[in-house]
Every structure is written in structure tokens, then in C-alpha cells.
């Protein structure tokens, strides 16, 4: 048996491993009681860097290998380590990884898992005694903090490890975790907190958010992991591409790549695309039944668990998946990754690539599969950006008051709080470091009686001071409601999907968004979990289905399918176009798309980093402007609305708008002198905030943001199990609150938060301002075109997608492509 503090050396040596310098640095830092951020490449050994630090310096010494029969097992240590993960799949995988050294070294430490998937019996067992190490999520940690004896149960925690910190850094779940960590620090001043990350573009800020006291250290991994990025080139290149394809024309080539390796992951950007690709692969290769699988977050937990375990054991040739397998799940058999369509971001692509070769020293390989020709340019750009490690920054939210309100009620449940002490605790977090006294007073009033307009309603009198001045939740019913609402910092309403059974109790398949099911009638077919299903009935937030024999079926379209192109990847795309404008086509992907780019140059010009390309066109529809800032879909939406509004101030005009990640289209039925308009100050960043709010239906956008805020802050309750409210009911309730606050409580800070989130998240005004400043530094390159160019064509398709009704979109597009191909003439070498 190794000496108590040599267990890492012993365990590593038994496997023929040697600890890396960064792992030793973490072990030494934890021995000194320090906190920090560990940034190292995927598969480099980050998990064991923190885990063996805990085992060597916080765990009891290993127990004897064989205890005498007359002796009892050594008592398990109290809860000492909290391991926070952002995803349930990652939590289960982490637990398995942590268990191995415990078993091998016979360390008297118990491990447990606490997520939304944890069963009632395990929850009850943890209610009696928490394990020595608990792997959990931010929501489940907050739920633990709402227990009356939380201060006693969690006061023994000495180390918190936040895995995949970059995934939490930029959203409200990360803020929820910041507040939870502040509470733990108040109980354990010497608490060590460590973040683990592999893809961060703003490491210093990420460390400051996690460790706001500034007492942490930064540990960097050995070296950047070798990432091999290549592109699967299509057999033919269309010169007039358009977005929206599933990419199935690449099916034959993708199947050949899958067959050429023992195990791979096929990543898609949406669950709908994953469903379609899984079904298409099975139809193309029926002999792969049982050898390929489907994985996304809407599938039942049992299905996801089976897929993950089978993949680990090397039983599967391929898994078609979404971001549900993005994060640090350890699948050693996976040799390579295929990415269907653009990953839209450098960090996302690197994260997915890291699912292959997930071991120290092994390279990771990702093959990009373009779904249309312009994605070949993105592929070349992504390869260059990955090589240069141009990783996106994750911007943390600032002072979301809905999360603060939820936290106040949670802390009132968890033993109660005294406002002055809790205020100091809240202000110790990065998110609320500049919380004003007025905002704090408003938040206390809001949880005590609902603010100015809800004082008369008992349901909003959630917290009140007791006789000793300690604020608590006095009503057991409101306490139950709040605990059920802690996980609302996330998602859209969904329905449970079950097989129909006359006796009830049909098998659960997973969850699907309510908005999709609402568009179906009983008897309609759809594709889910790789099966053709038929809707039978909807009852109590459950959609009952049976197997269908229909040949065609709808595919659920979950929200979030249009991820915007990141700034870093957009800049990399422009750099590739710069090279093409100089006649340099160095990468295979750029060489393949050369005919398209040369046609763009012949009919107009290529965008560059020094020019702002604008194309004007007069057609039967009216006067078109195509503009190519390459700033991403969200910024282009704000920019298009801003331009349209500013132009309409000089004379009455109405516009149709279309945007994609590369540019925008404005179409007016009235004549517009586009060169004169662009030569004026329409692109000025002056008075930006006023003009953006005036150019859009800001009230409707704010209402949409307010729906989420209302759920998080506890204004709207989603219902009890078996009696959940529908999305329409939740929307109606939040809309009512929105209007009441506007009329009778205009100073309600949640209204201001809704507008701020619109500007920051929906429109990305800060990025829009930066884009306008950049555009003013570029030379305007205006071209009057006779027909839609390869870059303009996809923008026209985006507009048709929203407006066509009697004519099928595909028919209209094909007719346009035929006309344009005739105008372009035969392609050389085709």
C-alpha cells in the first residue's frame, strides 16, 4: 500500500504514466490551500489534476486492502468535495472517472451524483447523509442550499471544482453558481475553488469571475493539443448556394468515412438535423442497425446512458449527436469527429474535435462536412483559426436581477438570512460587485410583497422577517413552488413523449418542445429518436404516440437552430476572401470553391477586410441593397433595421429585410438611390441606442425577454408535476405582468432588465456599435449588378423562406438557380 501522500505517484506508475508538470503544480497549490483556474487542452488529464489533489491532501489515508472480518468498515468522511458540471451527461461520466482511483486505492470516500436525472431513492439516501464527494449541477447545488440544515451539511466542504467553466461563464446559470459559491465561502472562509477549462479566449476575466477576491492562481497545461482539421469535399460545387440544407448530399461520403474508422462521432448543430442524419445513415446502411446510435438532450435518460456506455466500451461504430456530447465526456475509442455543417465558432469546433483522441499525447481529428458551397470558405477559415488558436471570449452577464430575486428566496429557505450579511455576500460575486443600495432594497421589497403593484396578492409575499429579524419563507406551499422553479434558468417548455398504452404507463421516449407538438394533429407523423411516430393525443403535458407506417414525417424543430457566426470565425472567413481576391487559393477547400468565388468577382467583387461590399439591383420586386459586413446574423438584424429606419426618416419608405451571417438585404418597392444613401451618415454609430430602439418593435422584444425573467424571478409558476401549465398559459401570465408593471409600476427593475437583455443578447448592440465603427474605416465598394450574385442569392432565399406561401420554396429556388446558371454560362472543367 502506498504512503498516504504518494498515492498519485503509485496510481500513475501502475499504468505506466508520468504526471505532467501542470498536474504537479495543481497538487502543490491545493496542498497550500490555494484556489485557481486550470486551462489545458482536451484529454490532457485535467480531471485527475484536481482529483488527485483532493485525494492526496483532503481524503483520509487508504484503508487496508483486506480488513479483518471482525472489524467494521472505516467510517466515510463527510462531504468534502463538490464537483460542478454543466451537463447531466458529463456528470455521470465524471462520476465514473472519479470512482476508479477510489476503488483501486481503497480510499474510504463515498461518491454520489445529484442532477435532474437522480432517482427519488438516491435523493432520499443523500437526504440522510451526503457522500464525501458529490458530482452535481448548478441547479442541484442551489437546491441543496435551500435545505433548512444546509449550513451544517455543507460547512465541511473544502474544495469546489467547476468543470468546463467556459460553458457556465457566459450565462445566468454561471451567475447562479457565483451566488452559490459566495454562500459556501461564507460558511467555509478557507474554501478552495478551482475552475477547469479547455477553450477560453478570455482566461484572465474567466478567473476573475470565478475567484472575485483575486486570490487565485492560473495553471496552464503542458502544450496545445494537436488538432487535425480537414474538409470532406463535395463531388460538385453549386455556384448559387443557400443555407438551410441538412447536408444529405454528402451522405455517401460521410458513410464511407464512418466505415473507414472504428468509432466516430457525427456532430450536428440541431436535434432535427441529428434525427434526419441518423435515419438517413440507417437507410443507406441497414447492416449498421445496432452499430450506430443517436444522442441528444431530448432523449430519455435511459437511452442517453446506454449510448454513452456503449460508446465507451467500443460497441458503436458511430453516434450522431448534438451539443449534448460537446463537453468533456471521456470516450477513448473515438478516433475522429465529423462536423455536419459549419460549427459557427472556433471554440465549439475545438471542443467537439477534442471528443476524439481523448487521452494525453493523442491527436484529435475533426472533418468538416459542408452543407453548401459557401461553407467551404468557412471550413478553410475554421482550419486557419484553429491553427492560430483564435478562440472566442465568453462575456459574463452583469447584475441579472431575476437571478438575484430567485437567490433571495432560496437563501430564505436554506435557514434564512439577515439582509446586511447577505448583501455583503452577494456583492462579493463578480456579477453583483456594483449592486447599488437602491437595487438591493428593491429586490428585498420584491420578494417580501411583490413590489408596488402586487402587494395585495399573498402568492408574492414569499419572504418575511421572523421575530428575530431573520428573513424566511413562511408558507410551505410557496416553499414547494420555489424549489420546483430553481431549474427554470434554462429552457423552453417541453412535453414528455410516451408510447400510447390503453392501460397507461407507456414507455417514455424523451421530451419535445411544446411549440412543435402544438402544430400537429392526431394522426400526423414525425421523426423522433430515430423512429417514425404518429401522434395519438396530448394530455397533461404529455404527448402520446405510436409507431407510424407513414413514408414521410415532420421533424421536430427545436429552438436555437440558427447559431450566429462568431466574430473570430467571421474575421477568419474575410481573411480567406482577402486571399481569394489576390488570386491565392491555398487550401483544398478554397480551391474547391474557387469557381463560385471567381463568378462573384466577375459579376461584382469579393468582400475584403479593407472594403465594405455593397450590391444594388433593380428587379421586378423593387430596389435591392445587399451589404456584406460579415458580423453575424444578430448584428446584421440590428443593422438592417437601423438602416431601414434611418432611411425612412427622410421620406416614407417600407422595406423587406433578410439577414444571414455574411450580410443583409433591404428591398423597397419604392425607388431608392442606394449610392447616395450609403454615402451619407446612415452607417454612423452616433445616437445608436436611440435609433436601434426606435427602429424595432422594442416593446415586443422586451416582452419576449420578460417571459424568461418572469419564470426565473418566480412571478410565473410552471405548475406541479402532472399539471404543468402550457407555454400559452405561461406567456399569457408573463404578458399580463409585463403590462401591469408598465402601467402601475414603471420603476420595476425587471422591466429595465428585459430591455437591457434585448440590447445585449437579442441585438448585441455593443457588437453592432463596434461593427459600425469598423465599417466607417473601410472603403465603400458599390456595384450595380444585373442579377443576384453567389453572395446575394442566399439572402434572397432567406426572404423567400418567410414570405412564400402558395409556391413551394424549393420550386422557386430551383427556377432561380436555372436562370442564374444560364446567365453564368458553362463552368470550366465541369
PDB file of C-alpha atoms in Angstrom, residues 452-663:
ATOM      1  CA  UNK A 452     -45.604  48.300  -5.609  1.00  0.00           C
ATOM      2  CA  UNK A 453     -48.191  46.575  -7.795  1.00  0.00           C
ATOM      3  CA  UNK A 454     -48.501  43.078  -6.224  1.00  0.00           C
ATOM      4  CA  UNK A 455     -48.739  43.904  -2.518  1.00  0.00           C
ATOM      5  CA  UNK A 456     -52.325  42.643  -2.241  1.00  0.00           C
ATOM      6  CA  UNK A 457     -51.536  39.139  -3.572  1.00  0.00           C
ATOM      7  CA  UNK A 458     -50.416  36.510  -0.985  1.00  0.00           C
ATOM      8  CA  UNK A 459     -48.549  34.419  -3.586  1.00  0.00           C
ATOM      9  CA  UNK A 460     -45.959  37.176  -3.914  1.00  0.00           C
ATOM     10  CA  UNK A 461     -45.391  37.609  -0.184  1.00  0.00           C
ATOM     11  CA  UNK A 462     -42.722  34.959  -0.360  1.00  0.00           C
ATOM     12  CA  UNK A 463     -40.208  36.072   2.270  1.00  0.00           C
ATOM     13  CA  UNK A 464     -40.680  37.887   5.576  1.00  0.00           C
ATOM     14  CA  UNK A 465     -38.553  38.582   8.670  1.00  0.00           C
ATOM     15  CA  UNK A 466     -39.311  36.489  11.723  1.00  0.00           C
ATOM     16  CA  UNK A 467     -39.358  37.682  15.345  1.00  0.00           C
ATOM     17  CA  UNK A 468     -35.553  37.642  15.440  1.00  0.00           C
ATOM     18  CA  UNK A 469     -35.236  39.634  12.215  1.00  0.00           C
ATOM     19  CA  UNK A 470     -34.157  36.648  10.119  1.00  0.00           C
ATOM     20  CA  UNK A 471     -35.843  36.506   6.707  1.00  0.00           C
ATOM     21  CA  UNK A 472     -37.559  33.200   5.945  1.00  0.00           C
ATOM     22  CA  UNK A 473     -40.264  31.698   3.723  1.00  0.00           C
ATOM     23  CA  UNK A 474     -43.308  31.459   5.998  1.00  0.00           C
ATOM     24  CA  UNK A 475     -45.543  29.411   3.676  1.00  0.00           C
ATOM     25  CA  UNK A 476     -44.841  25.711   2.955  1.00  0.00           C
ATOM     26  CA  UNK A 477     -46.780  25.845  -0.311  1.00  0.00           C
ATOM     27  CA  UNK A 478     -44.677  28.742  -1.603  1.00  0.00           C
ATOM     28  CA  UNK A 479     -41.547  26.899  -0.496  1.00  0.00           C
ATOM     29  CA  UNK A 480     -42.506  23.868  -2.631  1.00  0.00           C
ATOM     30  CA  UNK A 481     -43.263  26.091  -5.601  1.00  0.00           C
ATOM     31  CA  UNK A 482     -39.925  27.832  -5.338  1.00  0.00           C
ATOM     32  CA  UNK A 483     -37.903  24.626  -5.145  1.00  0.00           C
ATOM     33  CA  UNK A 484     -39.597  23.433  -8.327  1.00  0.00           C
ATOM     34  CA  UNK A 485     -38.697  26.706 -10.087  1.00  0.00           C
ATOM     35  CA  UNK A 486     -34.951  26.738  -9.379  1.00  0.00           C
ATOM     36  CA  UNK A 487     -34.190  24.918 -12.632  1.00  0.00           C
ATOM     37  CA  UNK A 488     -36.013  27.490 -14.785  1.00  0.00           C
ATOM     38  CA  UNK A 489     -32.825  29.374 -15.656  1.00  0.00           C
ATOM     39  CA  UNK A 490     -32.647  27.472 -18.861  1.00  0.00           C
ATOM     40  CA  UNK A 491     -35.198  26.290 -21.234  1.00  0.00           C
ATOM     41  CA  UNK A 492     -38.409  26.314 -23.164  1.00  0.00           C
ATOM     42  CA  UNK A 493     -41.491  24.393 -22.125  1.00  0.00           C
ATOM     43  CA  UNK A 494     -41.437  20.821 -23.345  1.00  0.00           C
ATOM     44  CA  UNK A 495     -43.782  17.867 -23.402  1.00  0.00           C
ATOM     45  CA  UNK A 496     -42.934  14.375 -22.280  1.00  0.00           C
ATOM     46  CA  UNK A 497     -43.151  11.865 -25.121  1.00  0.00           C
ATOM     47  CA  UNK A 498     -44.620   8.439 -24.297  1.00  0.00           C
ATOM     48  CA  UNK A 499     -45.838   5.420 -26.219  1.00  0.00           C
ATOM     49  CA  UNK A 500     -49.619   5.134 -26.085  1.00  0.00           C
ATOM     50  CA  UNK A 501     -50.938   2.335 -23.888  1.00  0.00           C
ATOM     51  CA  UNK A 502     -54.583   1.743 -23.079  1.00  0.00           C
ATOM     52  CA  UNK A 503     -53.699   0.811 -19.544  1.00  0.00           C
ATOM     53  CA  UNK A 504     -51.388   3.786 -19.159  1.00  0.00           C
ATOM     54  CA  UNK A 505     -47.728   3.663 -18.225  1.00  0.00           C
ATOM     55  CA  UNK A 506     -46.327   3.623 -21.745  1.00  0.00           C
ATOM     56  CA  UNK A 507     -42.549   3.771 -22.130  1.00  0.00           C
ATOM     57  CA  UNK A 508     -41.016   7.268 -22.102  1.00  0.00           C
ATOM     58  CA  UNK A 509     -39.081   8.300 -25.220  1.00  0.00           C
ATOM     59  CA  UNK A 510     -37.915  11.752 -24.129  1.00  0.00           C
ATOM     60  CA  UNK A 511     -39.075  15.354 -24.451  1.00  0.00           C
ATOM     61  CA  UNK A 512     -40.036  17.614 -27.329  1.00  0.00           C
ATOM     62  CA  UNK A 513     -40.835  21.306 -27.415  1.00  0.00           C
ATOM     63  CA  UNK A 514     -44.486  22.168 -26.944  1.00  0.00           C
ATOM     64  CA  UNK A 515     -44.462  24.550 -29.902  1.00  0.00           C
ATOM     65  CA  UNK A 516     -43.764  21.660 -32.288  1.00  0.00           C
ATOM     66  CA  UNK A 517     -46.456  19.354 -30.932  1.00  0.00           C
ATOM     67  CA  UNK A 518     -48.955  22.237 -30.975  1.00  0.00           C
ATOM     68  CA  UNK A 519     -48.696  22.304 -34.801  1.00  0.00           C
ATOM     69  CA  UNK A 520     -49.575  18.599 -35.135  1.00  0.00           C
ATOM     70  CA  UNK A 521     -52.972  16.959 -35.203  1.00  0.00           C
ATOM     71  CA  UNK A 522     -53.695  13.411 -34.022  1.00  0.00           C
ATOM     72  CA  UNK A 523     -52.600  11.074 -36.805  1.00  0.00           C
ATOM     73  CA  UNK A 524     -49.754  13.305 -38.011  1.00  0.00           C
ATOM     74  CA  UNK A 525     -46.382  11.618 -38.239  1.00  0.00           C
ATOM     75  CA  UNK A 526     -42.987  12.840 -37.076  1.00  0.00           C
ATOM     76  CA  UNK A 527     -39.462  11.576 -36.566  1.00  0.00           C
ATOM     77  CA  UNK A 528     -38.028  11.205 -33.065  1.00  0.00           C
ATOM     78  CA  UNK A 529     -35.288   9.039 -31.541  1.00  0.00           C
ATOM     79  CA  UNK A 530     -34.754   7.506 -34.973  1.00  0.00           C
ATOM     80  CA  UNK A 531     -38.362   6.250 -35.142  1.00  0.00           C
ATOM     81  CA  UNK A 532     -41.335   7.207 -37.274  1.00  0.00           C
ATOM     82  CA  UNK A 533     -44.082   8.077 -34.821  1.00  0.00           C
ATOM     83  CA  UNK A 534     -47.724   9.088 -35.036  1.00  0.00           C
ATOM     84  CA  UNK A 535     -49.345  11.486 -32.575  1.00  0.00           C
ATOM     85  CA  UNK A 536     -52.265   9.884 -30.701  1.00  0.00           C
ATOM     86  CA  UNK A 537     -53.218  12.544 -28.170  1.00  0.00           C
ATOM     87  CA  UNK A 538     -51.873  15.255 -25.870  1.00  0.00           C
ATOM     88  CA  UNK A 539     -52.812  15.211 -22.216  1.00  0.00           C
ATOM     89  CA  UNK A 540     -51.325  16.801 -19.070  1.00  0.00           C
ATOM     90  CA  UNK A 541     -48.162  17.997 -20.812  1.00  0.00           C
ATOM     91  CA  UNK A 542     -47.599  14.503 -22.234  1.00  0.00           C
ATOM     92  CA  UNK A 543     -47.742  13.637 -25.931  1.00  0.00           C
ATOM     93  CA  UNK A 544     -48.790  10.027 -26.501  1.00  0.00           C
ATOM     94  CA  UNK A 545     -47.552   8.414 -29.703  1.00  0.00           C
ATOM     95  CA  UNK A 546     -47.482   5.099 -31.521  1.00  0.00           C
ATOM     96  CA  UNK A 547     -45.315   3.728 -34.280  1.00  0.00           C
ATOM     97  CA  UNK A 548     -46.193   5.010 -37.731  1.00  0.00           C
ATOM     98  CA  UNK A 549     -46.031   3.366 -41.148  1.00  0.00           C
ATOM     99  CA  UNK A 550     -46.104   6.704 -42.991  1.00  0.00           C
ATOM    100  CA  UNK A 551     -43.352   7.287 -45.531  1.00  0.00           C
ATOM    101  CA  UNK A 552     -42.997  10.999 -44.821  1.00  0.00           C
ATOM    102  CA  UNK A 553     -42.844  12.694 -41.478  1.00  0.00           C
ATOM    103  CA  UNK A 554     -42.160  16.056 -39.909  1.00  0.00           C
ATOM    104  CA  UNK A 555     -39.031  16.588 -37.851  1.00  0.00           C
ATOM    105  CA  UNK A 556     -39.181  18.481 -34.550  1.00  0.00           C
ATOM    106  CA  UNK A 557     -37.581  21.907 -34.947  1.00  0.00           C
ATOM    107  CA  UNK A 558     -36.180  22.813 -31.555  1.00  0.00           C
ATOM    108  CA  UNK A 559     -35.336  26.431 -30.837  1.00  0.00           C
ATOM    109  CA  UNK A 560     -31.761  27.635 -31.268  1.00  0.00           C
ATOM    110  CA  UNK A 561     -31.208  26.205 -34.731  1.00  0.00           C
ATOM    111  CA  UNK A 562     -29.714  29.444 -36.068  1.00  0.00           C
ATOM    112  CA  UNK A 563     -26.474  29.910 -34.206  1.00  0.00           C
ATOM    113  CA  UNK A 564     -24.744  33.125 -35.247  1.00  0.00           C
ATOM    114  CA  UNK A 565     -21.269  33.064 -36.724  1.00  0.00           C
ATOM    115  CA  UNK A 566     -18.754  34.158 -34.103  1.00  0.00           C
ATOM    116  CA  UNK A 567     -16.667  37.314 -34.636  1.00  0.00           C
ATOM    117  CA  UNK A 568     -13.442  35.299 -34.655  1.00  0.00           C
ATOM    118  CA  UNK A 569     -14.672  32.895 -37.314  1.00  0.00           C
ATOM    119  CA  UNK A 570     -16.222  35.735 -39.351  1.00  0.00           C
ATOM    120  CA  UNK A 571     -12.871  37.546 -39.381  1.00  0.00           C
ATOM    121  CA  UNK A 572     -11.209  34.323 -40.478  1.00  0.00           C
ATOM    122  CA  UNK A 573     -13.723  33.998 -43.353  1.00  0.00           C
ATOM    123  CA  UNK A 574     -12.932  37.550 -44.516  1.00  0.00           C
ATOM    124  CA  UNK A 575      -9.219  36.692 -44.385  1.00  0.00           C
ATOM    125  CA  UNK A 576      -9.885  33.774 -46.760  1.00  0.00           C
ATOM    126  CA  UNK A 577     -11.795  36.079 -49.106  1.00  0.00           C
ATOM    127  CA  UNK A 578      -8.862  38.509 -48.935  1.00  0.00           C
ATOM    128  CA  UNK A 579      -6.602  35.735 -50.165  1.00  0.00           C
ATOM    129  CA  UNK A 580      -9.049  34.779 -52.920  1.00  0.00           C
ATOM    130  CA  UNK A 581      -9.236  38.405 -54.079  1.00  0.00           C
ATOM    131  CA  UNK A 582      -5.452  38.248 -54.518  1.00  0.00           C
ATOM    132  CA  UNK A 583      -5.786  35.037 -56.511  1.00  0.00           C
ATOM    133  CA  UNK A 584      -4.466  32.849 -53.665  1.00  0.00           C
ATOM    134  CA  UNK A 585      -6.340  29.569 -53.217  1.00  0.00           C
ATOM    135  CA  UNK A 586      -4.035  27.570 -50.975  1.00  0.00           C
ATOM    136  CA  UNK A 587      -6.277  25.192 -49.055  1.00  0.00           C
ATOM    137  CA  UNK A 588      -8.165  22.312 -50.745  1.00  0.00           C
ATOM    138  CA  UNK A 589     -11.487  23.738 -49.538  1.00  0.00           C
ATOM    139  CA  UNK A 590     -10.765  27.150 -51.042  1.00  0.00           C
ATOM    140  CA  UNK A 591      -9.612  25.558 -54.284  1.00  0.00           C
ATOM    141  CA  UNK A 592     -12.859  23.605 -54.472  1.00  0.00           C
ATOM    142  CA  UNK A 593     -14.985  26.748 -54.083  1.00  0.00           C
ATOM    143  CA  UNK A 594     -12.850  28.777 -56.491  1.00  0.00           C
ATOM    144  CA  UNK A 595     -15.409  28.749 -59.370  1.00  0.00           C
ATOM    145  CA  UNK A 596     -18.031  30.293 -57.093  1.00  0.00           C
ATOM    146  CA  UNK A 597     -15.678  32.994 -55.809  1.00  0.00           C
ATOM    147  CA  UNK A 598     -14.414  33.817 -59.291  1.00  0.00           C
ATOM    148  CA  UNK A 599     -18.002  34.200 -60.525  1.00  0.00           C
ATOM    149  CA  UNK A 600     -18.684  36.516 -57.577  1.00  0.00           C
ATOM    150  CA  UNK A 601     -15.662  38.572 -58.658  1.00  0.00           C
ATOM    151  CA  UNK A 602     -16.804  38.690 -62.289  1.00  0.00           C
ATOM    152  CA  UNK A 603     -20.355  39.807 -61.564  1.00  0.00           C
ATOM    153  CA  UNK A 604     -19.468  42.094 -58.647  1.00  0.00           C
ATOM    154  CA  UNK A 605     -16.457  41.853 -56.297  1.00  0.00           C
ATOM    155  CA  UNK A 606     -15.224  39.878 -53.348  1.00  0.00           C
ATOM    156  CA  UNK A 607     -15.521  41.383 -49.863  1.00  0.00           C
ATOM    157  CA  UNK A 608     -12.203  42.137 -48.183  1.00  0.00           C
ATOM    158  CA  UNK A 609     -11.000  43.367 -44.792  1.00  0.00           C
ATOM    159  CA  UNK A 610     -10.425  46.864 -46.293  1.00  0.00           C
ATOM    160  CA  UNK A 611     -13.681  47.269 -48.224  1.00  0.00           C
ATOM    161  CA  UNK A 612     -17.396  47.182 -47.491  1.00  0.00           C
ATOM    162  CA  UNK A 613     -19.015  45.457 -50.445  1.00  0.00           C
ATOM    163  CA  UNK A 614     -22.463  46.754 -51.408  1.00  0.00           C
ATOM    164  CA  UNK A 615     -24.522  45.466 -54.344  1.00  0.00           C
ATOM    165  CA  UNK A 616     -27.576  47.201 -55.775  1.00  0.00           C
ATOM    166  CA  UNK A 617     -30.141  45.541 -58.009  1.00  0.00           C
ATOM    167  CA  UNK A 618     -33.347  46.649 -59.732  1.00  0.00           C
ATOM    168  CA  UNK A 619     -35.752  43.736 -60.235  1.00  0.00           C
ATOM    169  CA  UNK A 620     -39.473  43.172 -60.683  1.00  0.00           C
ATOM    170  CA  UNK A 621     -39.739  43.126 -56.882  1.00  0.00           C
ATOM    171  CA  UNK A 622     -38.185  46.553 -56.431  1.00  0.00           C
ATOM    172  CA  UNK A 623     -34.876  48.143 -55.445  1.00  0.00           C
ATOM    173  CA  UNK A 624     -32.464  45.826 -53.599  1.00  0.00           C
ATOM    174  CA  UNK A 625     -29.443  46.593 -51.473  1.00  0.00           C
ATOM    175  CA  UNK A 626     -27.090  43.760 -50.486  1.00  0.00           C
ATOM    176  CA  UNK A 627     -24.494  44.674 -47.853  1.00  0.00           C
ATOM    177  CA  UNK A 628     -21.751  42.355 -46.523  1.00  0.00           C
ATOM    178  CA  UNK A 629     -20.323  43.403 -43.116  1.00  0.00           C
ATOM    179  CA  UNK A 630     -19.566  39.776 -42.057  1.00  0.00           C
ATOM    180  CA  UNK A 631     -20.602  40.451 -38.458  1.00  0.00           C
ATOM    181  CA  UNK A 632     -23.032  37.571 -37.768  1.00  0.00           C
ATOM    182  CA  UNK A 633     -26.786  37.167 -38.001  1.00  0.00           C
ATOM    183  CA  UNK A 634     -27.706  39.063 -34.812  1.00  0.00           C
ATOM    184  CA  UNK A 635     -25.696  42.168 -35.660  1.00  0.00           C
ATOM    185  CA  UNK A 636     -26.982  42.140 -39.231  1.00  0.00           C
ATOM    186  CA  UNK A 637     -30.578  42.077 -37.985  1.00  0.00           C
ATOM    187  CA  UNK A 638     -29.942  45.159 -35.856  1.00  0.00           C
ATOM    188  CA  UNK A 639     -28.006  46.846 -38.658  1.00  0.00           C
ATOM    189  CA  UNK A 640     -30.678  46.163 -41.288  1.00  0.00           C
ATOM    190  CA  UNK A 641     -33.432  47.500 -39.022  1.00  0.00           C
ATOM    191  CA  UNK A 642     -31.321  50.538 -38.160  1.00  0.00           C
ATOM    192  CA  UNK A 643     -30.611  51.368 -41.819  1.00  0.00           C
ATOM    193  CA  UNK A 644     -34.233  50.902 -42.823  1.00  0.00           C
ATOM    194  CA  UNK A 645     -35.443  53.186 -40.028  1.00  0.00           C
ATOM    195  CA  UNK A 646     -32.872  55.906 -40.718  1.00  0.00           C
ATOM    196  CA  UNK A 647     -33.641  55.887 -44.444  1.00  0.00           C
ATOM    197  CA  UNK A 648     -37.372  56.118 -43.805  1.00  0.00           C
ATOM    198  CA  UNK A 649     -36.919  59.280 -41.703  1.00  0.00           C
ATOM    199  CA  UNK A 650     -36.136  61.375 -44.800  1.00  0.00           C
ATOM    200  CA  UNK A 651     -39.107  60.124 -46.833  1.00  0.00           C
ATOM    201  CA  UNK A 652     -41.828  57.475 -46.400  1.00  0.00           C
ATOM    202  CA  UNK A 653     -40.353  54.078 -47.274  1.00  0.00           C
ATOM    203  CA  UNK A 654     -41.078  50.492 -46.333  1.00  0.00           C
ATOM    204  CA  UNK A 655     -38.578  47.648 -46.541  1.00  0.00           C
ATOM    205  CA  UNK A 656     -38.397  43.884 -46.558  1.00  0.00           C
ATOM    206  CA  UNK A 657     -35.384  42.635 -44.618  1.00  0.00           C
ATOM    207  CA  UNK A 658     -33.328  39.450 -44.878  1.00  0.00           C
ATOM    208  CA  UNK A 659     -30.130  38.598 -42.989  1.00  0.00           C
ATOM    209  CA  UNK A 660     -27.606  35.805 -42.714  1.00  0.00           C
ATOM    210  CA  UNK A 661     -24.156  35.506 -41.148  1.00  0.00           C
ATOM    211  CA  UNK A 662     -22.451  37.207 -44.097  1.00  0.00           C
ATOM    212  CA  UNK A 663     -24.697  40.147 -44.853  1.00  0.00           C
TER     213      UNK A 663
END
